[in-house]
PDB file of C-alpha atoms in Angstrom:
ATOM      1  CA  UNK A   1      -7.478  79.648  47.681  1.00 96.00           C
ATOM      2  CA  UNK A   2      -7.859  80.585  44.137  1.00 98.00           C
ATOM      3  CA  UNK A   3     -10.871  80.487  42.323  1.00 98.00           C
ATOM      4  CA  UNK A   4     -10.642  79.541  38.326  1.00 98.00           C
ATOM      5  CA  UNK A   5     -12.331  80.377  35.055  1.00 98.00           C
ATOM      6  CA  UNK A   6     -11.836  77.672  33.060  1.00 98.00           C
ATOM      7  CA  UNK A   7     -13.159  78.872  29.236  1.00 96.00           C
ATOM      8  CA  UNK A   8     -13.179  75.012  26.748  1.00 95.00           C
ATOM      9  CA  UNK A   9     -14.893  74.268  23.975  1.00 93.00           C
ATOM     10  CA  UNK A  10     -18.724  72.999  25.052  1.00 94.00           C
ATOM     11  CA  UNK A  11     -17.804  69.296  23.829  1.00 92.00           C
ATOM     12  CA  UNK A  12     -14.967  68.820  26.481  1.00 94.00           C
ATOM     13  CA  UNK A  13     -16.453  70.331  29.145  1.00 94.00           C
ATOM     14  CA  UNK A  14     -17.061  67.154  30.981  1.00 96.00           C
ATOM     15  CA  UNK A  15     -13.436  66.407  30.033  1.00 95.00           C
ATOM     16  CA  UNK A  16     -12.230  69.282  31.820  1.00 97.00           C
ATOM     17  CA  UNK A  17     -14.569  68.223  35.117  1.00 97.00           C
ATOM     18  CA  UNK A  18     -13.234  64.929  34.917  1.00 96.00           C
ATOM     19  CA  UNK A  19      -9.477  66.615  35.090  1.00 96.00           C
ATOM     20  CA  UNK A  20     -10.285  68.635  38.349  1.00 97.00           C
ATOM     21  CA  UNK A  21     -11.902  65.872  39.886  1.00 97.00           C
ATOM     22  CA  UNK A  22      -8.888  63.508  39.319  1.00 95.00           C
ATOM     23  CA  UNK A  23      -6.588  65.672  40.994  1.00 96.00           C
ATOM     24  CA  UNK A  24      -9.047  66.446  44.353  1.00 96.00           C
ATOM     25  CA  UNK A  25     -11.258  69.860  43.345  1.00 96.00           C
ATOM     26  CA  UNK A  26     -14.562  68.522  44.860  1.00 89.00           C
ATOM     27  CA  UNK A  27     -17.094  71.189  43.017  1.00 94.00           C
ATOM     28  CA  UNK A  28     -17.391  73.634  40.289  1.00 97.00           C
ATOM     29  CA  UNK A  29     -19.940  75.318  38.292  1.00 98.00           C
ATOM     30  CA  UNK A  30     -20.888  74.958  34.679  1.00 98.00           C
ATOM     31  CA  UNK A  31     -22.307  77.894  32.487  1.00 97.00           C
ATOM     32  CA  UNK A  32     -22.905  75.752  29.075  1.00 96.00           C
ATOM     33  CA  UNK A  33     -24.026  77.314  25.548  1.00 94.00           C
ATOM     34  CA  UNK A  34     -21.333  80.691  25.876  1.00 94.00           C
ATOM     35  CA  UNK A  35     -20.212  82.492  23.385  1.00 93.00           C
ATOM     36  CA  UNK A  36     -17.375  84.539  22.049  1.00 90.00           C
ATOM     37  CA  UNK A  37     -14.148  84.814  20.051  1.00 89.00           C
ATOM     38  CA  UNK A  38     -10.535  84.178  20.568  1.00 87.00           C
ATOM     39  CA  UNK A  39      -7.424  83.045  19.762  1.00 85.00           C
ATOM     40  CA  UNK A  40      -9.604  79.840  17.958  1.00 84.00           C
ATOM     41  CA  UNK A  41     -12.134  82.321  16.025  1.00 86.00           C
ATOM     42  CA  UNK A  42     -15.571  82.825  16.953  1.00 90.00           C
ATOM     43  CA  UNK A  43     -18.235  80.454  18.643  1.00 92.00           C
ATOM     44  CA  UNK A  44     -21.496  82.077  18.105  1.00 92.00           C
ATOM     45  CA  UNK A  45     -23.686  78.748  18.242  1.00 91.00           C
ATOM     46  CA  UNK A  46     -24.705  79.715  14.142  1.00 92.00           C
ATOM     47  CA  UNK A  47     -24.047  78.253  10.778  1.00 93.00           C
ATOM     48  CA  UNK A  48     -21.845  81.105  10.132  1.00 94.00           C
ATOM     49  CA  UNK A  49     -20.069  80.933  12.880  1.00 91.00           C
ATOM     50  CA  UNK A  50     -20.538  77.255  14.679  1.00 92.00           C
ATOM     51  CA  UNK A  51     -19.797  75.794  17.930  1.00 92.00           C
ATOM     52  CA  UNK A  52     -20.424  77.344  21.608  1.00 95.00           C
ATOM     53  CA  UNK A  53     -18.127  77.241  24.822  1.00 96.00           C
ATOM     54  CA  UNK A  54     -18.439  76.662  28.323  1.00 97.00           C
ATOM     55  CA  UNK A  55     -17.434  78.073  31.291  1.00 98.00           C
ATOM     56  CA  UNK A  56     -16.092  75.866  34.543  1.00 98.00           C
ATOM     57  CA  UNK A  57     -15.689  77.775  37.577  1.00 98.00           C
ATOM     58  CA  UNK A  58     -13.573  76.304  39.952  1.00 98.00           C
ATOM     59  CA  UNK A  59     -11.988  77.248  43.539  1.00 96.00           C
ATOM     60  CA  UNK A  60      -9.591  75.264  44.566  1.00 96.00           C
ATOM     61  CA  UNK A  61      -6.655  75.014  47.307  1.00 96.00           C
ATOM     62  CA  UNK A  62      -3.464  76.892  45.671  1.00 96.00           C
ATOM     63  CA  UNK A  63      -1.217  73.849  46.143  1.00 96.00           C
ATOM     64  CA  UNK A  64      -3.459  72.022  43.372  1.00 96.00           C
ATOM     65  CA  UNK A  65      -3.058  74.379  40.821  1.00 97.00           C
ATOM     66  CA  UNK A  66      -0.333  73.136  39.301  1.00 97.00           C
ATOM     67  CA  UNK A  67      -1.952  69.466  39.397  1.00 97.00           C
ATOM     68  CA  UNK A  68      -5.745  71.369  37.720  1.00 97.00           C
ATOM     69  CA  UNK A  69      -3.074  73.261  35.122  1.00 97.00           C
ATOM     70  CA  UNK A  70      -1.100  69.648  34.544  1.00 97.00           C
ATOM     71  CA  UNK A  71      -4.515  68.001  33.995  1.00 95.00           C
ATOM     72  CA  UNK A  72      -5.426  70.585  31.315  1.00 95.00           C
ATOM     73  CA  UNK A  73      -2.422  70.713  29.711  1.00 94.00           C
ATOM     74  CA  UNK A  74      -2.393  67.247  28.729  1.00 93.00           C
ATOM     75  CA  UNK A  75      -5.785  67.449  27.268  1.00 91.00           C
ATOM     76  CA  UNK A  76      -4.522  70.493  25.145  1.00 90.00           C
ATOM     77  CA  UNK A  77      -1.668  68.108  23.731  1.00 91.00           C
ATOM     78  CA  UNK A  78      -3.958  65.401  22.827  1.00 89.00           C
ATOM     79  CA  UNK A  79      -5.433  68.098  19.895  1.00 84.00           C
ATOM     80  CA  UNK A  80      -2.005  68.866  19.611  1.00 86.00           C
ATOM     81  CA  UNK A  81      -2.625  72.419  21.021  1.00 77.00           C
ATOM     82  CA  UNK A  82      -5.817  73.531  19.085  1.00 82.00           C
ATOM     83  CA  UNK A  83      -7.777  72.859  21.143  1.00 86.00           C
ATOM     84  CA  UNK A  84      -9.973  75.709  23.081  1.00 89.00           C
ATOM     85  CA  UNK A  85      -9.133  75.922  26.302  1.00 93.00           C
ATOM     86  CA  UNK A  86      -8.131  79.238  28.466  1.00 95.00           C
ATOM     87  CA  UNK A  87      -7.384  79.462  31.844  1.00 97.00           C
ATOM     88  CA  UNK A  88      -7.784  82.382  34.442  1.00 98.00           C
ATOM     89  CA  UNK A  89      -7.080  82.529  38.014  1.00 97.00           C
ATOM     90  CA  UNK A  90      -8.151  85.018  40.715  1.00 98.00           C
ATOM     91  CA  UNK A  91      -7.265  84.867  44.469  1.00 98.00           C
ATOM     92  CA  UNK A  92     -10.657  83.782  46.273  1.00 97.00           C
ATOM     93  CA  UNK A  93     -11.867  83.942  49.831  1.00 94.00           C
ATOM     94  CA  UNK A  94     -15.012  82.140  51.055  1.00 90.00           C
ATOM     95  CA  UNK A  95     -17.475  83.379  53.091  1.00 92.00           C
ATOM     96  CA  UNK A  96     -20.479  81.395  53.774  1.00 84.00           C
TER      97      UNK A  96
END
């Protein structure tokens, strides 16, 4: 099982739901209004420095991986790469 930080832009965040759905990850949790800097610049939520991010945490079976990182990847060609979009992965055990 792996569990995955998905860090997007705040306006495709349903986008990036919709991917893991379509490929079989059942839940995930949302942290909306982030901020921080990156590869893209900062995203402070301010005139100065507009836009915010949000986070999608995901765990998921490690055989769909590759689908979730397929699914991603094809929104990131759609903005032709510039789009915001980082993803980590951690190994993830369940307990409850």
């Amino acid at each position: 099982m792996r569990l995955l930080f998905i860090i997007c832009e705040a306006g495709i965040d349903a986008r990036v739901i919709d991917a893991l759905s379509r490929v079989g990850v059942s839940g995930h949790t949302r942290f909306t209004g982030a901020t921080g800097s990156g590869r893209h610049g900062p995203r402070e939520g301010t005139p100065v420095w507009p836009g915010l991010n949000s986070l999608v945490l995901a765990c998921t079976p490690d055989d769909l991986v590759p689908d979730v990182l397929e699914g991603l990847e094809r929104l990131q060609a759609e903005r032709n790469g510039r789009l915001a979009l980082k993803v980590f992965s951690v190994p993830a055990e369940e307990y409850s």
